[in-house]
Structure formats: C-alpha cells, structure tokens
Short mmCIF file of C-alpha atoms and ligand atoms in Angstrom, two decimals:
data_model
loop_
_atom_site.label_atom_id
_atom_site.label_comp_id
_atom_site.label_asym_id
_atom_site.label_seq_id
_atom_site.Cartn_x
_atom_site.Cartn_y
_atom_site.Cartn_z
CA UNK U 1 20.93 48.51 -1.99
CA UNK U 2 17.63 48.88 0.19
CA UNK U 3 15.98 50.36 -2.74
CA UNK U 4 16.50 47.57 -4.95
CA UNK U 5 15.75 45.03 -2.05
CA UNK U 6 12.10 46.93 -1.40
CA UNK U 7 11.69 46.97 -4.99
CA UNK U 8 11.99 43.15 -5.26
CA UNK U 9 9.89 42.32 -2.27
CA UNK U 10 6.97 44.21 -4.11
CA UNK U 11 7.61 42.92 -7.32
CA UNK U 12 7.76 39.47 -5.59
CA UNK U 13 4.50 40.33 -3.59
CA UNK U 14 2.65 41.97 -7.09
CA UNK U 15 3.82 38.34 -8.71
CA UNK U 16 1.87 35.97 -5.76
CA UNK U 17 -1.26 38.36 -5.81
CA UNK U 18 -1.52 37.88 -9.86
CA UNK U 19 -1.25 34.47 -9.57
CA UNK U 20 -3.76 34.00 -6.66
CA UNK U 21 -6.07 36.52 -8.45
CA UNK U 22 -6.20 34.45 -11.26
CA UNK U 23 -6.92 31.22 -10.03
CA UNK U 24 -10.49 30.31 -10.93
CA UNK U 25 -11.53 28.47 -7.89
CA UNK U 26 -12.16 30.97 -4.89
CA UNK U 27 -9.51 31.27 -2.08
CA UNK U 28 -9.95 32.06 1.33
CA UNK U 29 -7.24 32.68 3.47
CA UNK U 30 -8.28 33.41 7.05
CA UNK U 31 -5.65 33.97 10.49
CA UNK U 32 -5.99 32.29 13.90
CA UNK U 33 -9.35 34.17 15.02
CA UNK U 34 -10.99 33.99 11.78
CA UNK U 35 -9.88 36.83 10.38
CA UNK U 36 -9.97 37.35 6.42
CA UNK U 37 -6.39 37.84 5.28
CA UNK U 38 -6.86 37.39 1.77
CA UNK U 39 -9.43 36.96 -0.65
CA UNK U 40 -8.79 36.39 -4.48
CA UNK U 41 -10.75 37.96 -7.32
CA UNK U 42 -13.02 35.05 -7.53
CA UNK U 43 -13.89 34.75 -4.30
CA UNK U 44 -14.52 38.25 -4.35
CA UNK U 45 -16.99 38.05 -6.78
CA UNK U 46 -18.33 34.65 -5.31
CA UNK U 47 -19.43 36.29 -2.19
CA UNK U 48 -20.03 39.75 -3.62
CA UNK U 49 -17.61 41.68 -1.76
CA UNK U 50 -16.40 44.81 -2.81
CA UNK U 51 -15.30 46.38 0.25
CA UNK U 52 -11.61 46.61 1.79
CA UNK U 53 -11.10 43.32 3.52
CA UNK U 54 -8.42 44.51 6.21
CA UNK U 55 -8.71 42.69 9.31
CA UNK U 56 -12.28 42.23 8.45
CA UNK U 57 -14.04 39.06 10.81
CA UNK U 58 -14.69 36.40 8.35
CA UNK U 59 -18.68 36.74 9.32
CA UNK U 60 -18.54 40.29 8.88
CA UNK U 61 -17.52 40.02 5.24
CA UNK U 62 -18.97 36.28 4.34
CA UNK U 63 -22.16 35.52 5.67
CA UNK U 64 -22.10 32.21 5.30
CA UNK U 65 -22.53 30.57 8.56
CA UNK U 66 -21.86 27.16 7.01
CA UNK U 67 -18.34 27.75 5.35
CA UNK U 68 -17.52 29.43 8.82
CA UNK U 69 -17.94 25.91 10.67
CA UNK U 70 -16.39 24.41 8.17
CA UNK U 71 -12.95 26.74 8.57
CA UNK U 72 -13.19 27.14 12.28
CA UNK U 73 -14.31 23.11 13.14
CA UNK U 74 -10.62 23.00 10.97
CA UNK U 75 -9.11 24.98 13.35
CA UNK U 76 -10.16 22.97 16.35
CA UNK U 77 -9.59 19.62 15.14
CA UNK U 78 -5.55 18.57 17.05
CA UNK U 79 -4.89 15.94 14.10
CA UNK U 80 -6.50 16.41 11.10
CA UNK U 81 -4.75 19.50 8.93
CA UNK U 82 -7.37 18.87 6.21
CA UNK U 83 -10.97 19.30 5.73
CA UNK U 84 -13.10 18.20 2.33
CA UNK U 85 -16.99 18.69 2.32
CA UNK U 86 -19.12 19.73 -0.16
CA UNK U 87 -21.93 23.17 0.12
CA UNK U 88 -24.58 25.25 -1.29
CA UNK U 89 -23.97 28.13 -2.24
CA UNK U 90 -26.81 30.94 -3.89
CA UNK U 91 -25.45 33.15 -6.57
CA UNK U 92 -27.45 35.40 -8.05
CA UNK U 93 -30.56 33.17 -7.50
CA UNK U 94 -28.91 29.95 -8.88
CA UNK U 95 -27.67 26.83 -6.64
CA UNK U 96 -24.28 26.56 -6.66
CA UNK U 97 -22.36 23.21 -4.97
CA UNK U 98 -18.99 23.54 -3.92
CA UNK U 99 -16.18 21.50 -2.89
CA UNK U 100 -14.74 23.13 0.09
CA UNK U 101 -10.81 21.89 0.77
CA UNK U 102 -9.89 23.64 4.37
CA UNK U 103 -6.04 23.27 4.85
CA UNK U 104 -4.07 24.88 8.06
CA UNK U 105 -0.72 25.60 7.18
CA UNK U 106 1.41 25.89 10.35
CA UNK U 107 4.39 28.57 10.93
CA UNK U 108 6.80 28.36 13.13
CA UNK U 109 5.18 25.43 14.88
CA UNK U 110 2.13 27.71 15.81
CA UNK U 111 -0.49 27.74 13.61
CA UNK U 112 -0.41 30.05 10.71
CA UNK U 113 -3.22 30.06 8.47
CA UNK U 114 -6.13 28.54 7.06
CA UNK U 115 -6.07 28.06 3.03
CA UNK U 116 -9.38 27.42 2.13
CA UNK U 117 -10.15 26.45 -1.65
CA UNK U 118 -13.37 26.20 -3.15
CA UNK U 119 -14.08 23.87 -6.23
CA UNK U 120 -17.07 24.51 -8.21
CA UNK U 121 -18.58 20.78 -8.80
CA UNK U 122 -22.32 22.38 -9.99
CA UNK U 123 -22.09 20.69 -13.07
CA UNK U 124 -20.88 17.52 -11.86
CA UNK U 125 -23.89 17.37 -9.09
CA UNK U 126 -26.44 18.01 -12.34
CA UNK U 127 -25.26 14.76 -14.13
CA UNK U 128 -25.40 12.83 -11.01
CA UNK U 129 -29.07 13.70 -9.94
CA UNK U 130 -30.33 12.93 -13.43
CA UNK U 131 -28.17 9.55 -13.41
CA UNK U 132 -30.26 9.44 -9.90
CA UNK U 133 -33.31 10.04 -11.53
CA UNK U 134 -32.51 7.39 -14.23
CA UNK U 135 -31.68 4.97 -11.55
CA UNK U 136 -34.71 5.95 -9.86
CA UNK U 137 -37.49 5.48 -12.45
CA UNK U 138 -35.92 2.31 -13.91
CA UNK U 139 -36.07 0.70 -10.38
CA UNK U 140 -39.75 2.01 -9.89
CA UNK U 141 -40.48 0.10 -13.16
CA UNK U 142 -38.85 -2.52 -12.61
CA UNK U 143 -40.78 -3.29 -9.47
CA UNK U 144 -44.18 -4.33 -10.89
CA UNK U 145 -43.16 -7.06 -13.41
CA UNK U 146 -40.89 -8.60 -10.49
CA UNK U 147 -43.99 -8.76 -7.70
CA UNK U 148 -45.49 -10.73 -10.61
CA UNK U 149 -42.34 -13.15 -11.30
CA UNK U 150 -41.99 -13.74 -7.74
CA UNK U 151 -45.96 -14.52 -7.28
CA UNK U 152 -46.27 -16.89 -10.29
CA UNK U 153 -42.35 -18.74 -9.26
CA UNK U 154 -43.61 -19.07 -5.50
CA UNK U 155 -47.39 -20.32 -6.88
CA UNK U 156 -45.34 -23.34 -9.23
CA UNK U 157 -42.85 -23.81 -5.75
CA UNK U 158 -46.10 -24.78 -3.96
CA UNK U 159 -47.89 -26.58 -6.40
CA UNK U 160 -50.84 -24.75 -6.84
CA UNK U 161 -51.68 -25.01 -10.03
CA UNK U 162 -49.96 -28.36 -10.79
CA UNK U 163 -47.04 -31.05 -9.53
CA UNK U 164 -43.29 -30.45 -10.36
CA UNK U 165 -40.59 -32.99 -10.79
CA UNK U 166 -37.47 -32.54 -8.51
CA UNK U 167 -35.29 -30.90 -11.84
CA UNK U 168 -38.06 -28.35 -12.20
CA UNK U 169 -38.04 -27.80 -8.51
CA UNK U 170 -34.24 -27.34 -8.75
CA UNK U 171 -34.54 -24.72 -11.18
CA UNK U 172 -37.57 -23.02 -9.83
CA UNK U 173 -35.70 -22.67 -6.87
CA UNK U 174 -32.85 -21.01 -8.58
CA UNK U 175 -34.83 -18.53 -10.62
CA UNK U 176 -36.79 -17.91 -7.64
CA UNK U 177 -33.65 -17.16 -5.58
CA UNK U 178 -32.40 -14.36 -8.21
CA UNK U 179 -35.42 -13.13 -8.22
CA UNK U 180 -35.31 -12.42 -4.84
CA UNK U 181 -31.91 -11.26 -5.22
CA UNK U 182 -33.20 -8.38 -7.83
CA UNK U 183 -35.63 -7.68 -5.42
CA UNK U 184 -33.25 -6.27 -2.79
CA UNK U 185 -31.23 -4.78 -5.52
CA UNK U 186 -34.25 -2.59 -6.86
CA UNK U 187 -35.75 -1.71 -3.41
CA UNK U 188 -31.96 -0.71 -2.32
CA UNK U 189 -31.84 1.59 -5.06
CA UNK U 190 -35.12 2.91 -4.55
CA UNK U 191 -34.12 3.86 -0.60
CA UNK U 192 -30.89 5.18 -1.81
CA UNK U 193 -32.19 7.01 -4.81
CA UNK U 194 -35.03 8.44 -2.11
CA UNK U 195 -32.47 9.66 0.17
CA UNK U 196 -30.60 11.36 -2.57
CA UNK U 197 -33.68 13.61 -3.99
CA UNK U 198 -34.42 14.54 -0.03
CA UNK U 199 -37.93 12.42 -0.60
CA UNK U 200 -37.23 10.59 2.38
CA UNK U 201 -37.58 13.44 5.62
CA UNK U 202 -35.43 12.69 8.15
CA UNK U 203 -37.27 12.78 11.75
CA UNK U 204 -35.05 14.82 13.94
CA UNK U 205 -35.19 14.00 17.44
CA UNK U 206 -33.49 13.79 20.73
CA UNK U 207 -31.81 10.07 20.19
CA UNK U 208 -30.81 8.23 22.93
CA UNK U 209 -27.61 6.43 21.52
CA UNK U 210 -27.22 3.75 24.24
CA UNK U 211 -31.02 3.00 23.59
CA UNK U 212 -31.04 2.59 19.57
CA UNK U 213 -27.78 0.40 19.97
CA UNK U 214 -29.70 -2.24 22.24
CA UNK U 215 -32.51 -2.74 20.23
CA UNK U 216 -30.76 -2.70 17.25
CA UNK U 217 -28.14 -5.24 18.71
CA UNK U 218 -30.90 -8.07 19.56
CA UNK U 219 -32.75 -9.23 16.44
CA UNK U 220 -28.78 -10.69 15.70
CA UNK U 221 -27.72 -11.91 18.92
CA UNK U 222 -29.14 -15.55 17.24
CA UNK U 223 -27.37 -15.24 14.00
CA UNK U 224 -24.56 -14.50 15.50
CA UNK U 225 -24.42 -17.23 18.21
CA UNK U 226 -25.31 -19.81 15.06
CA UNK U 227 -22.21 -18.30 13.46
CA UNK U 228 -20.55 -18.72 16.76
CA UNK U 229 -19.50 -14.86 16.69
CA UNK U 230 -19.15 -12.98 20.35
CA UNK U 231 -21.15 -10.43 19.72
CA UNK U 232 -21.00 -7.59 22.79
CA UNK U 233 -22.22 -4.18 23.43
CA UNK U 234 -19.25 -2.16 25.12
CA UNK U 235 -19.86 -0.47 28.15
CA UNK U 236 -21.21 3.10 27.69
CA UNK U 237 -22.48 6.25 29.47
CA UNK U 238 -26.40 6.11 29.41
CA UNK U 239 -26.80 9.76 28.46
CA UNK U 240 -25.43 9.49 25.04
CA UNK U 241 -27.54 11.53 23.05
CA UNK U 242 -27.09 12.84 19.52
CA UNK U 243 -29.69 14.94 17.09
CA UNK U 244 -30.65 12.14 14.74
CA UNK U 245 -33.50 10.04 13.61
CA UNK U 246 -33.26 6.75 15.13
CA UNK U 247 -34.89 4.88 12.49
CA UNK U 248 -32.67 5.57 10.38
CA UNK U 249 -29.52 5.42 12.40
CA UNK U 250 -30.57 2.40 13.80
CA UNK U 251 -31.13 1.15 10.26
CA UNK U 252 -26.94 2.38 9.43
CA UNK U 253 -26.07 0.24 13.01
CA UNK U 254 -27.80 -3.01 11.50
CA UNK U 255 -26.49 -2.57 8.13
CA UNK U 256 -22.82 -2.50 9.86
CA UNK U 257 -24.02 -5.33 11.98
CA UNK U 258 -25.13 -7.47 8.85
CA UNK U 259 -21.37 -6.48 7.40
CA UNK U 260 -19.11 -7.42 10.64
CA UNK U 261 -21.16 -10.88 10.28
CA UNK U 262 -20.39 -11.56 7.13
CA UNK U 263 -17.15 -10.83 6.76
CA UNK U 264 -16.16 -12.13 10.27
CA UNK U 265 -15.39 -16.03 10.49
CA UNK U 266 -15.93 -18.57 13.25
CA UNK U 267 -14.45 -17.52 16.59
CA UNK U 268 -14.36 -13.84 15.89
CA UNK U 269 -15.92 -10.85 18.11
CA UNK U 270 -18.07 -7.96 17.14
CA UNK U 271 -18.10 -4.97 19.55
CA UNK U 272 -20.34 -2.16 19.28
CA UNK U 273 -20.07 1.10 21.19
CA UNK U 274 -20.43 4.66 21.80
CA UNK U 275 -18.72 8.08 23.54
CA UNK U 276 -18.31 11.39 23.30
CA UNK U 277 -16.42 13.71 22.06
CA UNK U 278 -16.22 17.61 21.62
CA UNK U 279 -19.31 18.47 19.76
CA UNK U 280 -19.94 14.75 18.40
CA UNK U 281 -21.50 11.34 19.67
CA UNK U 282 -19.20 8.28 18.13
CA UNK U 283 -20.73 5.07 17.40
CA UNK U 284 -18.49 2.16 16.00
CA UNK U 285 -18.48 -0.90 14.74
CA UNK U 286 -15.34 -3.23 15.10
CA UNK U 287 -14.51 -6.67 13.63
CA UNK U 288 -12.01 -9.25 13.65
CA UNK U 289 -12.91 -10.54 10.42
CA UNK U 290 -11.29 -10.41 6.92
CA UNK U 291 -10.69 -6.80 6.87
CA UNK U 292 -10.73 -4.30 3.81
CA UNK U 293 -7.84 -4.11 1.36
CA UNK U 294 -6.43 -0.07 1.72
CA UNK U 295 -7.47 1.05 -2.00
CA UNK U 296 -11.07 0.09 -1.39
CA UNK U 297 -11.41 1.79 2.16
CA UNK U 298 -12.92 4.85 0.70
CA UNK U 299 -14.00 3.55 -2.69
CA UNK U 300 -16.66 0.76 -0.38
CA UNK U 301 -19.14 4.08 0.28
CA UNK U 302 -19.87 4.33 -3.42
CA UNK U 303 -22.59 2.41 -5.54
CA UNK U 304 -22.30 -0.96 -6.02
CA UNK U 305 -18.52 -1.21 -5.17
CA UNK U 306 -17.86 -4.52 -3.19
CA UNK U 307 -13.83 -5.33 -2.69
CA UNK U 308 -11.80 -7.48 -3.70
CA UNK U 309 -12.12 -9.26 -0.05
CA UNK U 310 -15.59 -10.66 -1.38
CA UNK U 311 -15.53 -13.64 -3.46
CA UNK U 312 -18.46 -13.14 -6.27
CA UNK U 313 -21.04 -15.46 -4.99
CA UNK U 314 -21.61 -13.78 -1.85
CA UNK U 315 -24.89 -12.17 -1.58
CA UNK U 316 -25.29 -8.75 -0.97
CA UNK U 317 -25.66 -5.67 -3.55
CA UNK U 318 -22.83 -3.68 -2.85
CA UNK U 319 -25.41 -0.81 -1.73
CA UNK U 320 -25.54 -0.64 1.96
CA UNK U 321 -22.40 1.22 2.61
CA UNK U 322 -23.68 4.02 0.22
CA UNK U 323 -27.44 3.71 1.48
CA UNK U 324 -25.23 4.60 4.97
CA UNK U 325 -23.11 7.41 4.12
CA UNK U 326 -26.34 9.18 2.59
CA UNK U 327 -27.91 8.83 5.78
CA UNK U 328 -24.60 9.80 8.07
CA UNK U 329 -24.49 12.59 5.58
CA UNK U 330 -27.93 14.07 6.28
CA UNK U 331 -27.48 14.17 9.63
CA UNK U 332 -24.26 16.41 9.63
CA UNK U 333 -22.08 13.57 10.49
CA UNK U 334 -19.48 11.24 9.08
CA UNK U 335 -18.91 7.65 8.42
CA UNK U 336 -15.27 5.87 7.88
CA UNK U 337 -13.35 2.88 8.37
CA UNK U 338 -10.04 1.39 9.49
CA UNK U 339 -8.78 -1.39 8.83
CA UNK U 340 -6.16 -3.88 8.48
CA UNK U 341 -6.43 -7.01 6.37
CA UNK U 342 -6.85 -10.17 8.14
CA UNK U 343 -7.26 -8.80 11.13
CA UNK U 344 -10.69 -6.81 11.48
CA UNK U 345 -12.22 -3.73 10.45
CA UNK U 346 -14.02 -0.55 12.58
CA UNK U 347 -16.62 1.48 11.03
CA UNK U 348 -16.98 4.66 12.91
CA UNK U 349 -19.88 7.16 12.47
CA UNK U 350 -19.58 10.56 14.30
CA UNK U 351 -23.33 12.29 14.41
CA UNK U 352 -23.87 15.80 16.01
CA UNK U 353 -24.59 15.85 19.65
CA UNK U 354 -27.94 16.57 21.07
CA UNK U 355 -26.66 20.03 22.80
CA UNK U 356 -29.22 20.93 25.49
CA UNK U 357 -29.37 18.00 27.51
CA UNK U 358 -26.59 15.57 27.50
P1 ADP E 1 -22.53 -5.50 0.39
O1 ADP E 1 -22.16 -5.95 1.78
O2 ADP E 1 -23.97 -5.68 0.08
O3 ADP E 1 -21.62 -6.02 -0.66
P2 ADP E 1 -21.90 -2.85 1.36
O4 ADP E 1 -22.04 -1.51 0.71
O5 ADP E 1 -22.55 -3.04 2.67
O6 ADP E 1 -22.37 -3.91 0.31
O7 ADP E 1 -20.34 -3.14 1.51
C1 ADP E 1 -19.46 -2.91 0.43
C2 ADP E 1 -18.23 -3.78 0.52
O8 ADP E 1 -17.42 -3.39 1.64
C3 ADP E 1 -18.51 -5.24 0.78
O9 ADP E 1 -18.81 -5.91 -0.42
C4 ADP E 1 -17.19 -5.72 1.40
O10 ADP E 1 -16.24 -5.98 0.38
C5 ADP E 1 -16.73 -4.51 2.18
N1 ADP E 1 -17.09 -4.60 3.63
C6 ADP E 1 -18.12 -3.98 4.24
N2 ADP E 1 -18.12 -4.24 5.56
C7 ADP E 1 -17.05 -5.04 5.80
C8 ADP E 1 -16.49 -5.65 6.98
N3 ADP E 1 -17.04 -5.50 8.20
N4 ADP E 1 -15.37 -6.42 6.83
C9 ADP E 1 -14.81 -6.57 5.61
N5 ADP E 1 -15.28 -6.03 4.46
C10 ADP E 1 -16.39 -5.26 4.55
#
C-alpha cells in the first residue's frame, strides 16, 4: 500500500515538473530568504544556468541585481501580494524586455513562496518605439508650418498688414485658438516622445521635496483663489529628500496641480503633501473634485486617453498623465490614483529616497 502511495506522489511530482518545464515564459520560484527553489527549463536557459540549483542564494545563481529587488521589495511590501514591472535583460548580446509578475503565495498563514513569472514583451517594445519614432518625426515636422500659421493669424489679429471686420476677427480668433491648441499637442508629444528614446537626461540630484513643492505650489495660488479653490500645502518634515531631478518632478507636481484645478469645482480644496516611508519619499495630490470613473483609473496614464468625466470641449491633450508616468518611471518610482466619483481624486507618486542624508 506504501509502495503504490510513493509511486503516485512521484508520478504526481514528475506530472507538475513537465508541466512547469514546459511553460515558455521563465519561472522563478524562490523561499523566504531568497533562496531558488525551482527554476523551469526556460528560465534555465534564460539565465544560463546549468548547475544544480539546491538551496542555491538567488544571487549566487542569477546575477541580476535588478530582478532580485524586484522579488525581495515583494517580499517586504505587508499589503500588496503582487508585483508587475517591466526589465532588461541581455541574452546572448541582444536586449531582451521582460514583464516581470512577482506573486507571494502564502502557506499556512506564513509566507510560502514567491512565484515569479517572466513574460517576454521584446517584440511588443520594438513596435512601440518605432510607433514612437513615427510620432516623433511627424510632430518635429509638424512644428515649422505651425510657427508660420500662428505668425501670419497673430499678424491679421493685429492688423498689420490691413483692417478686419468683427466676423473675420471672430474667425481669426477661432483658427488662431486651434492653432494654439495643436501647438501644445505637438510640443507634448515631442517631450513625451523625448522621454521615451532617453533623449531627455534626467539630472540626478539630492531633491529637497518640501522645497520643489513650494515653488511649484505658488505660480497657482492666483488661479486657484480666482477659481475660489483652497489650495494648501500639508504640513511636512523639512528633510524630505528623494534622488530625483527637480525640474522634472516639479514639472509632474504642476501637471497634477493643473489637473486637481480643473476637475475641481467652486468651493473645493486641493492639498498637496509629502512623507516617508521605508525606502520611498510620497508626494500626493488630493482633490475634491469630480473624481475618475474606476475603468479609466489606470487606462488615464496612457496616450491621449481622457475619461469619460471630461466633457469634449475641455482643453487639454490627454498627454500629461503619460508625459508623468514616463518621468515617475525614470526615476525608479511610481505614480497612481484613487479615487471615488464625485467626491475627489489623490494622485500619489512614490520616488526613491535620497539614502545618505535624510
Ligand atoms: P488632460 O488633462 O490634458 O486631458 P491628462 O493626461 O493630464 O490629460 O489627464 C487624463 C485624464 O484624466 C483627464 O482628461 C481626466 O479625464 C482625468 N483626470 C486627470 N486628473 C484628474 C483629476 N484630478 N480629477 C478628475 N479627473 C482627472
């Protein structure tokens, strides 16, 4: 009877390692300290690993310093159970991007493992930089003939080269107006597409969070007392620092600024803050305004998506979530929202902290 039991375990055991063999994305399961417990085939061959992997220390086998923050950051983090970011990988002298899904799966309350899944999205990255590219040179082109239309609609606005009747001024003014309106369009693509092909360098520095928040804060202290918006700083520590670019980040805190004002009506607050937390500075955003519906609360950091919350004649391109998330994204950090329709909306942007001195 024990013989036939054993016999079934193994067969059982040969069946699992056959399937997880032959799945064609690399697996990765590691224990509690990081251990490898099981690799499959194509992870195997991913990593080049030919060795036994007993009880191996996932750096001793992998030597991929990235992938190992990715797993272990999984392991810290008390609520999330899931992780999904995207690396580069070099195989045999070729770049490869992956999809890394991290997933603890807990036993017996305690936790178990760490299934880690690895989706090869190489090709997928290759059409998207040359629909970058596309992007990219048709804005560029775009740019010259539209200086021109703007000069020659703003010369006939001011009469230079002869008078206008009120009608033509009316439609002058319109043209002019979507003219202006393709203007932002094409110079937000050209930042975005920019950030994509690395062509804009990010200046790393010692960022002093409290400090960018301020200054980025006053230039809409008027707009938003015109709107008749409370717009307040919440209290903060003063050494707040994270390893960022302030330019830029300062130019993600406006961007959410220009949002919460435009989507918040009459009467409504606008709080920005910061803390910290483990190994990240937080900086959010929070509105009372119209908040975004739940099936466009991921979808609003892609191109040109605007939700249904926006009627169609409000200005904006649809561009400066994604412009953000680029820039979040450089840094190492992350950018999300919550939200609850009708009620208000908090962007929150986690960047790494400045380590030495805060
Ligand atoms: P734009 O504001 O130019 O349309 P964004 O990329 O900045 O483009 O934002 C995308 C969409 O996300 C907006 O069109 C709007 O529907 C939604 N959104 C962004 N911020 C807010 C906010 N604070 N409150 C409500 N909706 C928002």
């Amino acid at each position: 009877y024990e013989k036939i039991n054993i016999s079934k375990l193994i067969a059982e055991k040969e069946k699992s390692e056959i399937i997880v063999n032959n799945i064609s994305n690399p697996i990765i399961v590691t224990d509690n300290e990081n251990r490898i417990v099981l690799l499959n085939e194509t992870a195997k061959d991913l990593f080049s690993i030919e060795d036994n992997i007993n009880n191996c220390h996932f750096l001793e086998l992998i030597k991929n310093e990235e992938l190992f923050e990715i797993i272990n950051n999984n392991h810290d983090q008390k609520n999330e159970n899931k992780i999904n970011k995207t690396i580069v990988i070099k195989q045999r002298n070729e770049k490869m991007h992956f999809n890394v899904l991290s997933n603890k799966v807990k036993k017996d309350k305690k936790l178990g493992f760490t299934v880690t899944s690895l989706e090869d999205i190489t090709k997928l990255k290759k059409v998207d930089e040359m629909k970058s590219d596309f992007v990219s040179t048709v804005s560029h082109e775009f740019r010259t003939p539209l200086t021109s239309m703007n000069m020659g609609l703003s010369m006939l606005l001011e009469e230079d080269i002869g008078n206008i009747n009120s009608d033509q001024r009316q439609l002058l003014e319109a043209v002019f107006e979507d003219t202006e309106r393709l203007n932002e369009l094409v110079n937000d693509l050209l930042d975005l597409s920019k950030i994509e092909s690395g062509k804009i360098q990010m200046e790393f520095d010692k960022a002093n969070i409290k400090k960018i928040i301020e200054s980025t804060v006053k230039p809409f202290l008027q707009q938003a007392e015109e709107k008749k918006v409370n717009l307040k700083i919440d209290e903060a520590e003063e050494n707040i620092n994270a390893w960022a670019d302030p330019n830029k980040i300062s130019w993600v805190i406006s961007n959410l600024i220009g949002n919460a004002l435009r989507y918040t009506p009459e009467e409504g607050n606008i709080k920005i803050g910061s803390y910290l937390q483990g190994k990240n500075v937080y900086i959010y955003v929070k509105d009372t305004g119209i908040g975004i519906p739940e099936e466009y609360r991921e979808k609003i950091f892609e191109k040109f998506v605007r939700a249904s919350n926006n009627d169609e004649e409000s200005s904006g391109t649809g561009l400066g979530l994604a412009i953000s998330k680029e820039i979040i994204e450089a840094h190492n950090g992350s950018i999300w929202v919550e939200s609850k329709e009708d009620k208000g909306s908090k962007f929150i942007i986690t960047l790494p902290r400045y380590r030495h001195l805060s």
